[in-house]
PDB file of N, CA, C and O in Angstrom:
ATOM      1  N   GLU A   1      -4.178  45.698  70.830  1.00  0.00           N
ATOM      2  CA  GLU A   1      -4.804  44.228  70.535  1.00  0.00           C
ATOM      3  C   GLU A   1      -4.860  44.952  72.354  1.00  0.00           C
ATOM      4  O   GLU A   1      -4.991  45.560  72.653  1.00  0.00           O
ATOM      5  N   GLU A   2      -6.668  44.508  71.278  1.00  0.00           N
ATOM      6  CA  GLU A   2      -7.438  43.869  72.561  1.00  0.00           C
ATOM      7  C   GLU A   2      -7.104  43.373  74.099  1.00  0.00           C
ATOM      8  O   GLU A   2      -6.650  42.852  74.224  1.00  0.00           O
ATOM      9  N   ASN A   3      -6.965  44.150  74.689  1.00  0.00           N
ATOM     10  CA  ASN A   3      -6.362  44.458  76.580  1.00  0.00           C
ATOM     11  C   ASN A   3      -5.098  44.198  76.627  1.00  0.00           C
ATOM     12  O   ASN A   3      -5.492  43.562  77.687  1.00  0.00           O
ATOM     13  N   GLY A   4      -4.479  44.123  75.260  1.00  0.00           N
ATOM     14  CA  GLY A   4      -3.429  43.960  75.839  1.00  0.00           C
ATOM     15  C   GLY A   4      -2.465  44.992  76.079  1.00  0.00           C
ATOM     16  O   GLY A   4      -3.047  46.906  75.911  1.00  0.00           O
ATOM     17  N   ASP A   5      -1.287  44.803  76.666  1.00  0.00           N
ATOM     18  CA  ASP A   5      -0.396  46.450  76.735  1.00  0.00           C
ATOM     19  C   ASP A   5       0.542  46.888  75.175  1.00  0.00           C
ATOM     20  O   ASP A   5       0.385  46.522  74.607  1.00  0.00           O
ATOM     21  N   VAL A   6       0.354  48.580  74.731  1.00  0.00           N
ATOM     22  CA  VAL A   6      -0.097  48.609  73.565  1.00  0.00           C
ATOM     23  C   VAL A   6       1.769  50.745  73.498  1.00  0.00           C
ATOM     24  O   VAL A   6       2.187  50.519  74.575  1.00  0.00           O
ATOM     25  N   SER A   7       2.764  49.622  73.378  1.00  0.00           N
ATOM     26  CA  SER A   7       3.977  50.745  73.283  1.00  0.00           C
ATOM     27  C   SER A   7       4.114  50.574  71.727  1.00  0.00           C
ATOM     28  O   SER A   7       3.731  50.162  70.887  1.00  0.00           O
ATOM     29  N   CYS A   8       4.952  51.970  71.724  1.00  0.00           N
ATOM     30  CA  CYS A   8       5.820  52.711  70.660  1.00  0.00           C
ATOM     31  C   CYS A   8       6.872  51.907  70.659  1.00  0.00           C
ATOM     32  O   CYS A   8       7.525  51.962  71.440  1.00  0.00           O
ATOM     33  N   VAL A   9       6.894  51.097  69.854  1.00  0.00           N
ATOM     34  CA  VAL A   9       8.433  49.922  69.814  1.00  0.00           C
ATOM     35  C   VAL A   9       9.098  50.968  68.958  1.00  0.00           C
ATOM     36  O   VAL A   9      10.773  50.779  70.049  1.00  0.00           O
ATOM     37  N   GLU A  10       9.346  51.567  68.020  1.00  0.00           N
ATOM     38  CA  GLU A  10      10.550  52.401  67.497  1.00  0.00           C
ATOM     39  C   GLU A  10      10.045  53.290  66.098  1.00  0.00           C
ATOM     40  O   GLU A  10       8.867  52.452  65.417  1.00  0.00           O
ATOM     41  N   ALA A  11      10.425  54.678  66.142  1.00  0.00           N
ATOM     42  CA  ALA A  11      10.325  55.951  65.199  1.00  0.00           C
ATOM     43  C   ALA A  11      10.559  54.510  64.015  1.00  0.00           C
ATOM     44  O   ALA A  11      11.894  55.826  64.455  1.00  0.00           O
ATOM     45  N   VAL A  12      10.057  54.395  62.538  1.00  0.00           N
ATOM     46  CA  VAL A  12      11.351  54.185  62.130  1.00  0.00           C
ATOM     47  C   VAL A  12      10.972  55.155  60.616  1.00  0.00           C
ATOM     48  O   VAL A  12       9.846  55.318  60.662  1.00  0.00           O
ATOM     49  N   LYS A  13      11.891  55.166  59.756  1.00  0.00           N
ATOM     50  CA  LYS A  13      11.520  55.814  58.140  1.00  0.00           C
ATOM     51  C   LYS A  13      11.941  55.158  57.162  1.00  0.00           C
ATOM     52  O   LYS A  13      12.895  55.315  56.158  1.00  0.00           O
ATOM     53  N   LYS A  14      11.382  53.740  57.285  1.00  0.00           N
ATOM     54  CA  LYS A  14      12.344  52.456  56.747  1.00  0.00           C
ATOM     55  C   LYS A  14      10.830  51.422  56.582  1.00  0.00           C
ATOM     56  O   LYS A  14       9.827  51.678  56.322  1.00  0.00           O
ATOM     57  N   SER A  15      10.918  50.691  54.811  1.00  0.00           N
ATOM     58  CA  SER A  15       9.846  50.104  54.974  1.00  0.00           C
ATOM     59  C   SER A  15       9.711  48.922  54.706  1.00  0.00           C
ATOM     60  O   SER A  15       8.944  47.414  54.954  1.00  0.00           O
ATOM     61  N   HIS A  16      10.524  48.201  56.136  1.00  0.00           N
ATOM     62  CA  HIS A  16      11.127  46.974  57.462  1.00  0.00           C
ATOM     63  C   HIS A  16      10.730  47.948  58.524  1.00  0.00           C
ATOM     64  O   HIS A  16      11.477  47.791  58.840  1.00  0.00           O
ATOM     65  N   TYR A  17      11.447  46.370  59.528  1.00  0.00           N
ATOM     66  CA  TYR A  17      11.207  46.677  60.414  1.00  0.00           C
ATOM     67  C   TYR A  17      12.402  44.939  61.494  1.00  0.00           C
ATOM     68  O   TYR A  17      10.790  44.176  60.929  1.00  0.00           O
ATOM     69  N   THR A  18      11.891  44.899  62.256  1.00  0.00           N
ATOM     70  CA  THR A  18      12.921  43.426  63.076  1.00  0.00           C
ATOM     71  C   THR A  18      12.695  44.200  64.383  1.00  0.00           C
ATOM     72  O   THR A  18      13.537  45.387  64.729  1.00  0.00           O
ATOM     73  N   ASP A  19      12.265  43.720  65.167  1.00  0.00           N
ATOM     74  CA  ASP A  19      12.220  43.744  66.299  1.00  0.00           C
ATOM     75  C   ASP A  19      13.381  42.961  67.153  1.00  0.00           C
ATOM     76  O   ASP A  19      13.703  42.270  66.993  1.00  0.00           O
ATOM     77  N   PRO A  20      14.179  43.733  67.691  1.00  0.00           N
ATOM     78  CA  PRO A  20      15.430  43.235  68.082  1.00  0.00           C
ATOM     79  C   PRO A  20      15.436  42.491  69.962  1.00  0.00           C
ATOM     80  O   PRO A  20      16.165  41.510  69.738  1.00  0.00           O
ATOM     81  N   LEU A  21      14.349  42.823  70.153  1.00  0.00           N
ATOM     82  CA  LEU A  21      13.601  41.944  71.241  1.00  0.00           C
ATOM     83  C   LEU A  21      12.807  40.904  71.073  1.00  0.00           C
ATOM     84  O   LEU A  21      12.123  40.818  72.748  1.00  0.00           O
ATOM     85  N   ALA A  22      12.031  40.657  70.419  1.00  0.00           N
ATOM     86  CA  ALA A  22      11.717  39.684  70.105  1.00  0.00           C
ATOM     87  C   ALA A  22      12.457  38.269  70.090  1.00  0.00           C
ATOM     88  O   ALA A  22      13.230  38.248  70.347  1.00  0.00           O
ATOM     89  N   LEU A  23      11.417  37.872  70.839  1.00  0.00           N
ATOM     90  CA  LEU A  23      11.885  36.713  71.499  1.00  0.00           C
ATOM     91  C   LEU A  23      11.169  34.978  71.404  1.00  0.00           C
ATOM     92  O   LEU A  23       9.801  35.815  71.196  1.00  0.00           O
ATOM     93  N   GLY A  24      11.099  33.917  71.260  1.00  0.00           N
ATOM     94  CA  GLY A  24      10.678  32.508  70.271  1.00  0.00           C
ATOM     95  C   GLY A  24      10.260  32.361  71.787  1.00  0.00           C
ATOM     96  O   GLY A  24      10.293  32.361  72.802  1.00  0.00           O
ATOM     97  N   GLY A  25       8.922  31.990  70.964  1.00  0.00           N
ATOM     98  CA  GLY A  25       6.966  31.437  72.416  1.00  0.00           C
ATOM     99  C   GLY A  25       6.311  32.324  72.624  1.00  0.00           C
ATOM    100  O   GLY A  25       5.728  31.726  72.636  1.00  0.00           O
ATOM    101  N   VAL A  26       7.106  33.673  72.405  1.00  0.00           N
ATOM    102  CA  VAL A  26       6.431  34.491  72.821  1.00  0.00           C
ATOM    103  C   VAL A  26       5.273  35.195  71.340  1.00  0.00           C
ATOM    104  O   VAL A  26       6.162  35.409  70.389  1.00  0.00           O
ATOM    105  N   GLY A  27       4.236  35.361  71.199  1.00  0.00           N
ATOM    106  CA  GLY A  27       3.380  36.160  70.413  1.00  0.00           C
ATOM    107  C   GLY A  27       3.731  37.748  70.351  1.00  0.00           C
ATOM    108  O   GLY A  27       3.262  38.584  71.933  1.00  0.00           O
ATOM    109  N   TYR A  28       3.667  38.039  69.515  1.00  0.00           N
ATOM    110  CA  TYR A  28       3.716  40.407  69.032  1.00  0.00           C
ATOM    111  C   TYR A  28       2.080  40.293  68.866  1.00  0.00           C
ATOM    112  O   TYR A  28       2.743  39.799  67.084  1.00  0.00           O
ATOM    113  N   THR A  29       1.919  41.370  68.613  1.00  0.00           N
ATOM    114  CA  THR A  29       1.097  42.348  67.603  1.00  0.00           C
ATOM    115  C   THR A  29       2.130  43.423  67.120  1.00  0.00           C
ATOM    116  O   THR A  29       2.173  44.170  68.749  1.00  0.00           O
ATOM    117  N   TYR A  30       1.364  44.046  65.787  1.00  0.00           N
ATOM    118  CA  TYR A  30       1.993  45.119  65.168  1.00  0.00           C
ATOM    119  C   TYR A  30       1.329  45.802  64.681  1.00  0.00           C
ATOM    120  O   TYR A  30       0.083  45.052  63.562  1.00  0.00           O
ATOM    121  N   TYR A  31       1.233  47.536  64.592  1.00  0.00           N
ATOM    122  CA  TYR A  31       1.055  47.523  63.480  1.00  0.00           C
ATOM    123  C   TYR A  31       1.012  48.987  63.202  1.00  0.00           C
ATOM    124  O   TYR A  31       2.468  49.012  64.136  1.00  0.00           O
ATOM    125  N   VAL A  32       1.182  49.367  62.388  1.00  0.00           N
ATOM    126  CA  VAL A  32       1.872  50.777  61.884  1.00  0.00           C
ATOM    127  C   VAL A  32       1.293  52.357  61.751  1.00  0.00           C
ATOM    128  O   VAL A  32      -0.501  51.678  61.244  1.00  0.00           O
ATOM    129  N   ARG A  33       1.078  53.066  62.505  1.00  0.00           N
ATOM    130  CA  ARG A  33       0.542  54.607  61.881  1.00  0.00           C
ATOM    131  C   ARG A  33       1.724  55.148  61.256  1.00  0.00           C
ATOM    132  O   ARG A  33       3.073  55.747  61.935  1.00  0.00           O
ATOM    133  N   ALA A  34       1.224  55.915  59.983  1.00  0.00           N
ATOM    134  CA  ALA A  34       2.817  56.800  59.227  1.00  0.00           C
ATOM    135  C   ALA A  34       2.057  58.335  60.738  1.00  0.00           C
ATOM    136  O   ALA A  34       0.894  59.092  60.932  1.00  0.00           O
ATOM    137  N   VAL A  35       2.942  59.332  60.372  1.00  0.00           N
ATOM    138  CA  VAL A  35       3.065  60.825  61.726  1.00  0.00           C
ATOM    139  C   VAL A  35       3.280  61.400  59.725  1.00  0.00           C
ATOM    140  O   VAL A  35       4.417  62.059  59.158  1.00  0.00           O
ATOM    141  N   GLY A  36       2.793  62.878  59.841  1.00  0.00           N
ATOM    142  CA  GLY A  36       3.278  63.296  59.054  1.00  0.00           C
ATOM    143  C   GLY A  36       3.974  64.369  59.525  1.00  0.00           C
ATOM    144  O   GLY A  36       3.785  64.659  60.711  1.00  0.00           O
ATOM    145  N   SER A  37       4.751  65.550  58.463  1.00  0.00           N
ATOM    146  CA  SER A  37       4.701  66.355  59.025  1.00  0.00           C
ATOM    147  C   SER A  37       4.407  67.570  59.853  1.00  0.00           C
ATOM    148  O   SER A  37       5.183  68.507  60.939  1.00  0.00           O
ATOM    149  N   ASP A  38       3.038  67.523  60.269  1.00  0.00           N
ATOM    150  CA  ASP A  38       1.993  68.595  60.969  1.00  0.00           C
ATOM    151  C   ASP A  38       2.231  67.662  62.384  1.00  0.00           C
ATOM    152  O   ASP A  38       1.633  68.520  63.036  1.00  0.00           O
ATOM    153  N   GLY A  39       3.031  66.481  62.456  1.00  0.00           N
ATOM    154  CA  GLY A  39       3.111  65.530  63.705  1.00  0.00           C
ATOM    155  C   GLY A  39       1.589  65.008  63.338  1.00  0.00           C
ATOM    156  O   GLY A  39       0.979  63.853  64.979  1.00  0.00           O
ATOM    157  N   ARG A  40       0.144  65.109  62.560  1.00  0.00           N
ATOM    158  CA  ARG A  40      -0.846  64.103  63.062  1.00  0.00           C
ATOM    159  C   ARG A  40      -0.869  62.794  62.727  1.00  0.00           C
ATOM    160  O   ARG A  40      -0.377  62.080  61.647  1.00  0.00           O
ATOM    161  N   ALA A  41      -1.263  61.919  63.227  1.00  0.00           N
ATOM    162  CA  ALA A  41      -0.853  60.282  63.530  1.00  0.00           C
ATOM    163  C   ALA A  41      -2.576  59.761  62.138  1.00  0.00           C
ATOM    164  O   ALA A  41      -3.239  60.019  62.839  1.00  0.00           O
ATOM    165  N   SER A  42      -1.505  58.749  61.578  1.00  0.00           N
ATOM    166  CA  SER A  42      -2.357  58.217  60.092  1.00  0.00           C
ATOM    167  C   SER A  42      -4.123  57.270  61.890  1.00  0.00           C
ATOM    168  O   SER A  42      -3.064  56.938  62.604  1.00  0.00           O
ATOM    169  N   PRO A  43      -4.829  56.579  60.798  1.00  0.00           N
ATOM    170  CA  PRO A  43      -5.611  55.619  61.827  1.00  0.00           C
ATOM    171  C   PRO A  43      -3.784  54.472  61.573  1.00  0.00           C
ATOM    172  O   PRO A  43      -2.987  54.374  60.832  1.00  0.00           O
ATOM    173  N   PRO A  44      -4.449  53.079  62.290  1.00  0.00           N
ATOM    174  CA  PRO A  44      -3.445  52.275  62.454  1.00  0.00           C
ATOM    175  C   PRO A  44      -3.731  51.687  61.390  1.00  0.00           C
ATOM    176  O   PRO A  44      -5.003  50.868  61.061  1.00  0.00           O
ATOM    177  N   SER A  45      -2.870  50.934  61.026  1.00  0.00           N
ATOM    178  CA  SER A  45      -2.445  49.797  60.088  1.00  0.00           C
ATOM    179  C   SER A  45      -3.240  48.236  60.407  1.00  0.00           C
ATOM    180  O   SER A  45      -3.782  48.476  61.477  1.00  0.00           O
ATOM    181  N   SER A  46      -3.468  47.908  59.207  1.00  0.00           N
ATOM    182  CA  SER A  46      -3.659  46.628  59.675  1.00  0.00           C
ATOM    183  C   SER A  46      -3.706  45.963  60.929  1.00  0.00           C
ATOM    184  O   SER A  46      -1.818  45.957  60.507  1.00  0.00           O
ATOM    185  N   ALA A  47      -3.571  44.510  62.044  1.00  0.00           N
ATOM    186  CA  ALA A  47      -2.252  45.032  62.770  1.00  0.00           C
ATOM    187  C   ALA A  47      -1.759  42.804  62.287  1.00  0.00           C
ATOM    188  O   ALA A  47      -2.614  42.585  60.983  1.00  0.00           O
ATOM    189  N   VAL A  48      -0.142  42.478  62.554  1.00  0.00           N
ATOM    190  CA  VAL A  48      -0.104  41.589  62.386  1.00  0.00           C
ATOM    191  C   VAL A  48       0.439  41.044  63.860  1.00  0.00           C
ATOM    192  O   VAL A  48       1.108  41.215  63.727  1.00  0.00           O
ATOM    193  N   SER A  49      -0.161  38.932  63.414  1.00  0.00           N
ATOM    194  CA  SER A  49       1.166  39.014  64.274  1.00  0.00           C
ATOM    195  C   SER A  49       1.322  37.398  64.380  1.00  0.00           C
ATOM    196  O   SER A  49       1.032  37.164  63.488  1.00  0.00           O
ATOM    197  N   ILE A  50       2.522  37.454  65.349  1.00  0.00           N
ATOM    198  CA  ILE A  50       3.163  36.552  64.781  1.00  0.00           C
ATOM    199  C   ILE A  50       4.033  35.576  66.350  1.00  0.00           C
ATOM    200  O   ILE A  50       3.783  35.553  67.437  1.00  0.00           O
ATOM    201  N   THR A  51       4.140  34.980  66.451  1.00  0.00           N
ATOM    202  CA  THR A  51       5.230  34.419  67.129  1.00  0.00           C
ATOM    203  C   THR A  51       6.297  33.730  66.808  1.00  0.00           C
ATOM    204  O   THR A  51       6.385  32.318  65.645  1.00  0.00           O
ATOM    205  N   PRO A  52       7.413  34.135  66.689  1.00  0.00           N
ATOM    206  CA  PRO A  52       8.572  33.522  66.572  1.00  0.00           C
ATOM    207  C   PRO A  52       8.673  32.278  67.222  1.00  0.00           C
ATOM    208  O   PRO A  52       8.372  32.096  69.378  1.00  0.00           O
ATOM    209  N   PRO A  53       9.941  31.081  66.514  1.00  0.00           N
ATOM    210  CA  PRO A  53       9.613  30.436  66.590  1.00  0.00           C
ATOM    211  C   PRO A  53      10.381  29.968  67.518  1.00  0.00           C
ATOM    212  O   PRO A  53      11.930  30.889  67.637  1.00  0.00           O
ATOM    213  N   LEU A  54      10.871  28.764  68.514  1.00  0.00           N
ATOM    214  CA  LEU A  54      11.842  28.772  69.874  1.00  0.00           C
ATOM    215  C   LEU A  54      13.052  28.411  68.427  1.00  0.00           C
ATOM    216  O   LEU A  54      13.263  27.537  68.134  1.00  0.00           O
ATOM    217  N   PRO A  55      14.466  28.665  69.571  1.00  0.00           N
ATOM    218  CA  PRO A  55      15.372  28.439  69.111  1.00  0.00           C
ATOM    219  C   PRO A  55      15.372  26.614  68.770  1.00  0.00           C
ATOM    220  O   PRO A  55      14.828  26.237  70.024  1.00  0.00           O
ATOM    221  N   ASP A  56      16.058  25.999  67.901  1.00  0.00           N
ATOM    222  CA  ASP A  56      16.431  24.647  68.040  1.00  0.00           C
ATOM    223  C   ASP A  56      17.850  24.731  68.585  1.00  0.00           C
ATOM    224  O   ASP A  56      19.063  24.448  68.101  1.00  0.00           O
ATOM    225  N   TYR A  57      18.097  25.308  69.823  1.00  0.00           N
ATOM    226  CA  TYR A  57      19.305  24.264  70.433  1.00  0.00           C
ATOM    227  C   TYR A  57      20.349  23.066  70.227  1.00  0.00           C
ATOM    228  O   TYR A  57      21.494  22.421  70.008  1.00  0.00           O
ATOM    229  N   ALA A  58      18.900  22.121  70.011  1.00  0.00           N
ATOM    230  CA  ALA A  58      20.064  20.245  69.584  1.00  0.00           C
ATOM    231  C   ALA A  58      20.299  20.414  68.104  1.00  0.00           C
ATOM    232  O   ALA A  58      21.671  19.628  68.069  1.00  0.00           O
ATOM    233  N   SER A  59      20.179  21.202  67.320  1.00  0.00           N
ATOM    234  CA  SER A  59      20.510  21.175  66.160  1.00  0.00           C
ATOM    235  C   SER A  59      21.732  21.953  66.203  1.00  0.00           C
ATOM    236  O   SER A  59      22.248  21.908  65.371  1.00  0.00           O
ATOM    237  N   GLU A  60      21.396  22.730  67.043  1.00  0.00           N
ATOM    238  CA  GLU A  60      23.120  24.157  66.934  1.00  0.00           C
ATOM    239  C   GLU A  60      23.865  23.399  67.521  1.00  0.00           C
ATOM    240  O   GLU A  60      25.242  23.411  66.718  1.00  0.00           O
ATOM    241  N   ARG A  61      23.807  22.305  68.557  1.00  0.00           N
ATOM    242  CA  ARG A  61      24.872  22.221  69.712  1.00  0.00           C
ATOM    243  C   ARG A  61      25.475  20.676  68.070  1.00  0.00           C
ATOM    244  O   ARG A  61      26.447  19.994  68.211  1.00  0.00           O
ATOM    245  N   ALA A  62      24.084  20.337  67.278  1.00  0.00           N
ATOM    246  CA  ALA A  62      25.039  18.890  67.158  1.00  0.00           C
ATOM    247  C   ALA A  62      25.830  19.832  65.674  1.00  0.00           C
ATOM    248  O   ALA A  62      26.540  18.862  65.693  1.00  0.00           O
ATOM    249  N   ALA A  63      25.250  20.699  64.646  1.00  0.00           N
ATOM    250  CA  ALA A  63      26.303  21.164  64.563  1.00  0.00           C
ATOM    251  C   ALA A  63      27.016  21.856  64.371  1.00  0.00           C
ATOM    252  O   ALA A  63      28.965  21.700  63.858  1.00  0.00           O
ATOM    253  N   SER A  64      27.351  22.466  66.287  1.00  0.00           N
ATOM    254  CA  SER A  64      28.805  23.024  66.409  1.00  0.00           C
ATOM    255  C   SER A  64      30.076  21.709  66.367  1.00  0.00           C
ATOM    256  O   SER A  64      30.955  22.219  67.052  1.00  0.00           O
ATOM    257  N   HIS A  65      29.498  20.245  66.914  1.00  0.00           N
ATOM    258  CA  HIS A  65      30.467  19.362  67.020  1.00  0.00           C
ATOM    259  C   HIS A  65      30.386  18.625  66.280  1.00  0.00           C
ATOM    260  O   HIS A  65      31.200  17.311  65.558  1.00  0.00           O
ATOM    261  N   VAL A  66      30.582  18.855  65.174  1.00  0.00           N
ATOM    262  CA  VAL A  66      30.663  18.103  63.481  1.00  0.00           C
ATOM    263  C   VAL A  66      32.237  18.821  63.227  1.00  0.00           C
ATOM    264  O   VAL A  66      33.092  19.761  63.963  1.00  0.00           O
TER     265      VAL A  66
END
């Protein structure tokens, strides 16, 4: 992202990824780069930005008291 911190989250050999460290209410931007067997990386994919929702603790408490 422009003017943001960029880091390699994880190298995966899958068609999907779930970020176990993502926090609700915090915005994240992800993109993918493929790396060939020769070690050369592709240009980055289009970026996807998400903000996971905050947990709804009120409804969780209500469900646990049923």
